[in-house]
Amino acid sequence: MIVAVANQKGGVGKTTTAQALAAGLAERGYKVLGIDLDPQGNFSTACGAENYNVPTVYEVMKRAADIGEAIQHMKGGYDVVPANIMLAGAEQELSQTGKEHRLKEAVSAVAGSYDFVVIDTPPSLGVLTVNAFTCATDILIPTTAGIFATAGISQLNETVGSVQRYCNPGVKIRGILFTRFNPRANISRQIKELTEQLSEYISAPIYQTYIRAGVAIEEAQANKADIFDYAGKSTVAEDYRAFIEEFLKGVDM
Ligand SMILES: Nc1ncnc2c1ncn2[C@@H]1O[C@H](COP(=O)(O)OP(=O)(O)OP(=O)(O)O)[C@@H](O)[C@H]1O
Ligand SMILES: [Mg+2]
């Protein structure tokens, strides 16, 4: 299963969710490859991957390196293909038609060695995110509360629709995950409102599990550790563990 974690809105928890998913699935014994497809390189940094003077996803997509050369083994038991700012050039360099298949081509060489491939995407709906959707079997959408967050989701849904039409008919939105909830707010009311707002824009399943906001996340990322390792008993770790359970229930393995 190849999961693209996407939302063109910035700061909604894509990278955090991608890392928790990769680490949490690896902890359960699955073979996992995480791919950083964001020029910001946050996923690479948070995982503790090298992303300078090493082959990255950029060289892989430019066919200047084999994906095998770019794969690094993390202490959390999962593998990572890193990214850095060079990938920003890919938006220009890979914009001609046919280039939306570059990631898929590269990943297909190694996909058989993994149970899950988790792709972290940038906060845009450009050629990188389209490459992720073309490569993926499933799309996971993290979102925070708020009208701007929900309005953007209809645009995201349209991009998924055009990838389905032209590049990858089988890809589907597996679910929407609510993240960064203020644990002191009336969460059940917020969830109800958010669900109603979203249903105007998209018909996709919403995970029952939601992720509360907690300081442990930033601390873990600053320490290049995953949330389960760094603060396994924190509410955020608890929420992500529950999410992974729910995620796995819907997956045939
Ligand atoms: N549940 C949470 N509780 C508290 N802080 C969080 C939580 N999830 C994410 N954050 C923090 O919010 C910020 C944004 O999260 P993250 O980087 O995962 O979002 P993103 O969608 O990947 O952002 P971008 O669009 O820039 O790639 C980070 O500083 C992260 O540490
Ligand atoms: Mg990110």
CSV table of C-alpha atoms and ligand atoms in Angstrom, one decimal:
chain,number,residue,atom,x,y,z
A,1,MET,CA,0.0,0.0,0.0
A,2,ILE,CA,1.4,3.4,-1.0
A,3,VAL,CA,-0.1,6.3,1.1
A,4,ALA,CA,0.3,9.9,0.1
A,5,VAL,CA,-0.2,12.3,3.0
A,6,ALA,CA,-1.5,15.5,1.4
A,7,ASN,CA,-3.1,18.9,2.0
A,8,GLN,CA,-2.1,22.1,0.2
A,9,LYS,CA,-2.7,24.0,3.3
A,10,GLY,CA,0.5,24.5,5.3
A,11,GLY,CA,1.0,23.4,8.9
A,12,VAL,CA,-1.9,21.0,9.2
A,13,GLY,CA,0.2,18.1,10.4
A,14,LYS,CA,1.1,16.3,7.1
A,15,THR,CA,4.7,15.7,8.1
A,16,THR,CA,3.9,14.9,11.7
A,17,THR,CA,1.3,12.4,10.5
A,18,ALA,CA,3.6,10.8,7.9
A,19,GLN,CA,6.3,10.3,10.5
A,20,ALA,CA,4.0,8.9,13.1
A,21,LEU,CA,2.5,6.6,10.5
A,22,ALA,CA,5.9,5.4,9.3
A,23,ALA,CA,7.3,4.9,12.8
A,24,GLY,CA,4.0,3.4,14.2
A,25,LEU,CA,3.7,0.8,11.4
A,26,ALA,CA,7.4,-0.1,11.7
A,27,GLU,CA,6.9,-0.6,15.4
A,28,ARG,CA,4.2,-3.1,14.6
A,29,GLY,CA,6.7,-5.0,12.5
A,30,TYR,CA,5.7,-3.8,9.0
A,31,LYS,CA,8.4,-2.9,6.5
A,32,VAL,CA,8.0,0.8,5.8
A,33,LEU,CA,9.6,3.2,3.4
A,34,GLY,CA,9.0,6.9,4.0
A,35,ILE,CA,9.5,9.3,1.1
A,36,ASP,CA,10.1,13.0,1.6
A,37,LEU,CA,8.6,14.8,-1.4
A,38,ASP,CA,8.7,18.3,0.2
A,39,PRO,CA,11.6,20.7,-0.7
A,40,GLN,CA,11.4,21.9,3.0
A,41,GLY,CA,12.9,18.5,3.9
A,42,ASN,CA,11.0,18.5,7.2
A,43,PHE,CA,10.2,14.8,7.1
A,44,SER,CA,13.9,14.0,6.5
A,45,THR,CA,15.0,16.3,9.4
A,46,ALA,CA,12.4,15.0,11.8
A,47,CYS,CA,13.3,11.4,11.1
A,48,GLY,CA,17.0,12.2,11.5
A,49,ALA,CA,17.9,11.3,7.8
A,50,GLU,CA,20.9,12.9,6.1
A,51,ASN,CA,19.7,15.2,3.4
A,52,TYR,CA,22.9,17.0,2.2
A,53,ASN,CA,25.6,15.5,0.0
A,54,VAL,CA,23.6,12.3,-0.3
A,55,PRO,CA,21.3,11.2,-3.2
A,56,THR,CA,17.8,12.5,-2.5
A,57,VAL,CA,14.4,12.1,-4.1
A,58,TYR,CA,15.4,14.9,-6.4
A,59,GLU,CA,18.2,12.9,-8.1
A,60,VAL,CA,15.9,9.9,-8.2
A,61,MET,CA,13.2,11.8,-10.0
A,62,LYS,CA,15.7,13.3,-12.4
A,63,ARG,CA,17.0,9.8,-13.1
A,64,ALA,CA,20.4,10.7,-11.8
A,65,ALA,CA,20.3,8.1,-9.1
A,66,ASP,CA,18.6,4.8,-8.4
A,67,ILE,CA,16.1,4.9,-5.6
A,68,GLY,CA,18.2,2.2,-3.8
A,69,GLU,CA,21.1,4.6,-3.5
A,70,ALA,CA,18.9,7.2,-1.9
A,71,ILE,CA,17.3,4.9,0.8
A,72,GLN,CA,18.5,5.3,4.4
A,73,HIS,CA,17.8,3.1,7.3
A,74,MET,CA,16.4,4.9,10.4
A,75,LYS,CA,16.8,3.8,14.0
A,76,GLY,CA,13.0,3.6,14.3
A,77,GLY,CA,13.2,0.6,12.0
A,78,TYR,CA,11.9,2.2,8.8
A,79,ASP,CA,13.6,3.5,5.7
A,80,VAL,CA,13.6,7.0,4.3
A,81,VAL,CA,14.3,8.7,1.0
A,82,PRO,CA,15.2,12.2,1.9
A,83,ALA,CA,14.6,15.6,0.2
A,84,ASN,CA,16.2,19.0,0.4
A,85,ILE,CA,15.7,22.4,-1.2
A,86,MET,CA,17.0,21.2,-4.5
A,87,LEU,CA,13.6,19.6,-5.0
A,88,ALA,CA,12.1,23.0,-5.4
A,89,GLY,CA,13.6,23.0,-8.9
A,90,ALA,CA,11.6,20.0,-9.8
A,91,GLU,CA,8.5,22.1,-10.0
A,92,GLN,CA,10.0,23.7,-13.1
A,93,GLU,CA,12.1,20.9,-14.4
A,94,LEU,CA,9.4,18.2,-14.3
A,95,SER,CA,6.5,20.3,-15.4
A,96,GLN,CA,6.2,18.9,-19.0
A,97,THR,CA,3.7,16.1,-19.6
A,98,GLY,CA,4.7,12.6,-18.7
A,99,LYS,CA,6.7,13.9,-15.7
A,100,GLU,CA,3.9,13.1,-13.3
A,101,HIS,CA,5.0,9.4,-13.5
A,102,ARG,CA,8.6,9.9,-12.3
A,103,LEU,CA,8.1,9.0,-8.7
A,104,LYS,CA,5.9,6.0,-9.5
A,105,GLU,CA,8.6,4.7,-11.9
A,106,ALA,CA,11.2,4.9,-9.2
A,107,VAL,CA,9.1,3.5,-6.4
A,108,SER,CA,7.9,0.6,-8.4
A,109,ALA,CA,11.5,-0.8,-8.4
A,110,VAL,CA,11.4,-1.2,-4.6
A,111,ALA,CA,7.7,-1.3,-3.6
A,112,GLY,CA,7.7,-5.1,-3.5
A,113,SER,CA,10.1,-5.0,-0.6
A,114,TYR,CA,7.8,-2.9,1.6
A,115,ASP,CA,4.4,-3.4,3.2
A,116,PHE,CA,3.8,0.4,3.3
A,117,VAL,CA,5.2,3.4,1.5
A,118,VAL,CA,4.4,6.7,3.1
A,119,ILE,CA,4.9,9.9,1.1
A,120,ASP,CA,5.0,13.3,2.7
A,121,THR,CA,4.0,16.0,0.3
A,122,PRO,CA,4.5,19.8,0.2
A,123,PRO,CA,1.8,22.4,0.9
A,124,SER,CA,0.8,22.8,-2.8
A,125,LEU,CA,-1.0,21.0,-5.5
A,126,GLY,CA,1.8,21.2,-8.0
A,127,VAL,CA,3.8,18.6,-9.9
A,128,LEU,CA,5.3,17.1,-6.7
A,129,THR,CA,1.9,16.4,-5.2
A,130,VAL,CA,0.6,15.1,-8.5
A,131,ASN,CA,3.6,12.7,-8.6
A,132,ALA,CA,2.7,11.5,-5.2
A,133,PHE,CA,-1.0,10.9,-6.2
A,134,THR,CA,0.1,9.2,-9.4
A,135,CYS,CA,2.3,6.8,-7.4
A,136,ALA,CA,-0.1,6.2,-4.5
A,137,THR,CA,-2.8,3.7,-3.9
A,138,ASP,CA,-4.3,5.8,-1.1
A,139,ILE,CA,-4.4,9.4,0.0
A,140,LEU,CA,-4.6,10.5,3.6
A,141,ILE,CA,-5.7,14.1,4.3
A,142,PRO,CA,-4.8,15.6,7.6
A,143,THR,CA,-6.7,18.8,8.4
A,144,THR,CA,-7.0,21.2,11.3
A,145,ALA,CA,-10.2,22.9,12.3
A,146,GLY,CA,-11.2,26.2,10.7
A,147,ILE,CA,-13.1,27.3,7.6
A,148,PHE,CA,-10.0,27.9,5.5
A,149,ALA,CA,-8.8,24.5,6.1
A,150,THR,CA,-12.0,22.9,5.0
A,151,ALA,CA,-12.6,25.2,2.0
A,152,GLY,CA,-9.2,24.1,0.5
A,153,ILE,CA,-10.3,20.5,0.6
A,154,SER,CA,-12.6,20.9,-2.4
A,155,GLN,CA,-9.7,22.0,-4.5
A,156,LEU,CA,-7.6,19.1,-3.2
A,157,ASN,CA,-10.5,16.8,-4.2
A,158,GLU,CA,-10.5,18.2,-7.7
A,159,THR,CA,-6.8,17.5,-8.1
A,160,VAL,CA,-7.4,13.9,-6.9
A,161,GLY,CA,-10.2,13.7,-9.5
A,162,SER,CA,-8.0,14.8,-12.4
A,163,VAL,CA,-5.2,12.4,-11.3
A,164,GLN,CA,-7.8,9.6,-11.3
A,165,ARG,CA,-8.9,10.6,-14.8
A,166,TYR,CA,-5.5,11.0,-16.4
A,167,CYS,CA,-2.8,9.2,-14.5
A,168,ASN,CA,-4.0,6.8,-11.8
A,169,PRO,CA,-7.6,5.6,-11.9
A,170,GLY,CA,-7.2,3.4,-8.8
A,171,VAL,CA,-6.1,6.0,-6.3
A,172,LYS,CA,-8.6,6.9,-3.6
A,173,ILE,CA,-8.9,9.1,-0.6
A,174,ARG,CA,-8.7,6.7,2.3
A,175,GLY,CA,-9.7,9.2,4.9
A,176,ILE,CA,-9.5,12.6,6.5
A,177,LEU,CA,-7.7,12.9,9.9
A,178,PHE,CA,-8.4,15.8,12.2
A,179,THR,CA,-5.2,17.1,13.8
A,180,ARG,CA,-3.9,19.6,16.3
A,181,PHE,CA,-7.1,19.9,18.3
A,182,ASN,CA,-7.0,22.1,21.3
A,183,PRO,CA,-7.5,19.6,24.1
A,184,ARG,CA,-9.3,22.2,26.3
A,185,ALA,CA,-11.9,23.1,23.7
A,186,ASN,CA,-15.2,21.3,23.3
A,187,ILE,CA,-13.8,18.8,20.9
A,188,SER,CA,-17.0,16.8,20.2
A,189,ARG,CA,-18.8,20.0,19.1
A,190,GLN,CA,-15.9,21.1,16.9
A,191,ILE,CA,-15.7,17.6,15.3
A,192,LYS,CA,-19.4,17.8,14.5
A,193,GLU,CA,-19.1,21.2,13.0
A,194,LEU,CA,-16.0,20.3,11.0
A,195,THR,CA,-17.6,17.1,9.7
A,196,GLU,CA,-20.7,19.1,8.5
A,197,GLN,CA,-18.5,21.8,6.8
A,198,LEU,CA,-16.4,19.1,5.1
A,199,SER,CA,-19.4,17.2,3.8
A,200,GLU,CA,-20.2,20.2,1.6
A,201,TYR,CA,-17.0,19.8,-0.2
A,202,ILE,CA,-16.0,16.2,-0.3
A,203,SER,CA,-17.5,12.7,0.4
A,204,ALA,CA,-14.6,10.8,1.9
A,205,PRO,CA,-14.5,8.9,5.2
A,206,ILE,CA,-13.4,10.8,8.3
A,207,TYR,CA,-11.4,8.9,10.9
A,208,GLN,CA,-13.1,8.7,14.3
A,209,THR,CA,-9.7,9.2,15.9
A,210,TYR,CA,-8.6,12.8,16.1
A,211,ILE,CA,-5.2,14.1,17.1
A,212,ARG,CA,-5.0,16.5,20.0
A,213,ALA,CA,-2.4,19.3,20.1
A,214,GLY,CA,0.4,18.7,22.5
A,215,VAL,CA,3.9,20.1,23.0
A,216,ALA,CA,5.5,16.7,22.9
A,217,ILE,CA,5.3,16.7,19.1
A,218,GLU,CA,7.6,19.7,18.6
A,219,GLU,CA,10.0,18.5,21.2
A,220,ALA,CA,10.2,15.1,19.5
A,221,GLN,CA,10.8,16.6,16.1
A,222,ALA,CA,13.5,18.9,17.5
A,223,ASN,CA,15.2,15.8,19.0
A,224,LYS,CA,14.9,14.0,15.6
A,225,ALA,CA,12.9,11.3,17.3
A,226,ASP,CA,9.4,9.9,16.6
A,227,ILE,CA,6.7,10.6,19.0
A,228,PHE,CA,6.4,7.0,20.3
A,229,ASP,CA,10.1,6.9,21.1
A,230,TYR,CA,10.4,10.4,22.5
A,231,ALA,CA,7.1,10.7,24.5
A,232,GLY,CA,5.3,7.3,24.2
A,233,LYS,CA,2.9,8.2,27.0
A,234,SER,CA,1.9,11.7,25.8
A,235,THR,CA,-1.6,12.3,24.6
A,236,VAL,CA,-0.4,12.9,21.0
A,237,ALA,CA,1.4,9.5,21.0
A,238,GLU,CA,-1.8,7.9,22.4
A,239,ASP,CA,-3.9,9.6,19.7
A,240,TYR,CA,-1.5,8.6,16.9
A,241,ARG,CA,-1.4,5.0,18.2
A,242,ALA,CA,-5.2,4.9,18.2
A,243,PHE,CA,-5.2,6.4,14.7
A,244,ILE,CA,-2.9,3.7,13.4
A,245,GLU,CA,-5.2,1.0,14.9
A,246,GLU,CA,-8.1,2.5,13.1
A,247,PHE,CA,-6.1,3.0,9.9
A,248,LEU,CA,-5.0,-0.7,9.9
A,249,LYS,CA,-8.6,-1.9,10.5
A,250,GLY,CA,-9.4,-0.7,7.0
A,251,VAL,CA,-6.4,-2.3,5.3
A,252,ASP,CA,-6.2,-5.8,3.9
A,253,MET,CA,-2.7,-7.1,4.7
B,1,LIG,N1,-0.8,17.4,17.3
B,1,LIG,C1,0.1,18.4,17.4
B,1,LIG,N2,0.2,19.1,18.5
B,1,LIG,C2,1.1,20.2,18.5
B,1,LIG,N3,1.8,20.6,17.5
B,1,LIG,C3,1.7,19.9,16.4
B,1,LIG,C4,0.8,18.8,16.2
B,1,LIG,N4,1.0,18.3,15.0
B,1,LIG,C5,1.9,19.1,14.4
B,1,LIG,N5,2.3,20.1,15.2
B,1,LIG,C6,3.3,21.1,14.9
B,1,LIG,O1,2.8,22.0,14.0
B,1,LIG,C7,3.7,22.4,13.0
B,1,LIG,C8,3.2,22.0,11.7
B,1,LIG,O2,3.1,20.5,11.6
B,1,LIG,P1,3.6,19.7,10.3
B,1,LIG,O3,5.0,20.2,10.0
B,1,LIG,O4,3.4,18.3,10.6
B,1,LIG,O5,2.6,20.3,9.3
B,1,LIG,P2,2.7,20.2,7.7
B,1,LIG,O6,1.3,20.1,7.2
B,1,LIG,O7,3.6,19.1,7.3
B,1,LIG,O8,3.3,21.6,7.3
B,1,LIG,P3,3.9,22.0,5.9
B,1,LIG,O9,2.6,22.3,5.1
B,1,LIG,O10,4.7,23.2,6.1
B,1,LIG,O11,4.6,20.9,5.3
B,1,LIG,C9,5.0,21.7,13.4
B,1,LIG,O12,5.8,22.7,14.2
B,1,LIG,C10,4.6,20.6,14.3
B,1,LIG,O13,5.5,20.3,15.3
B,2,MG,MG,5.3,19.2,6.1
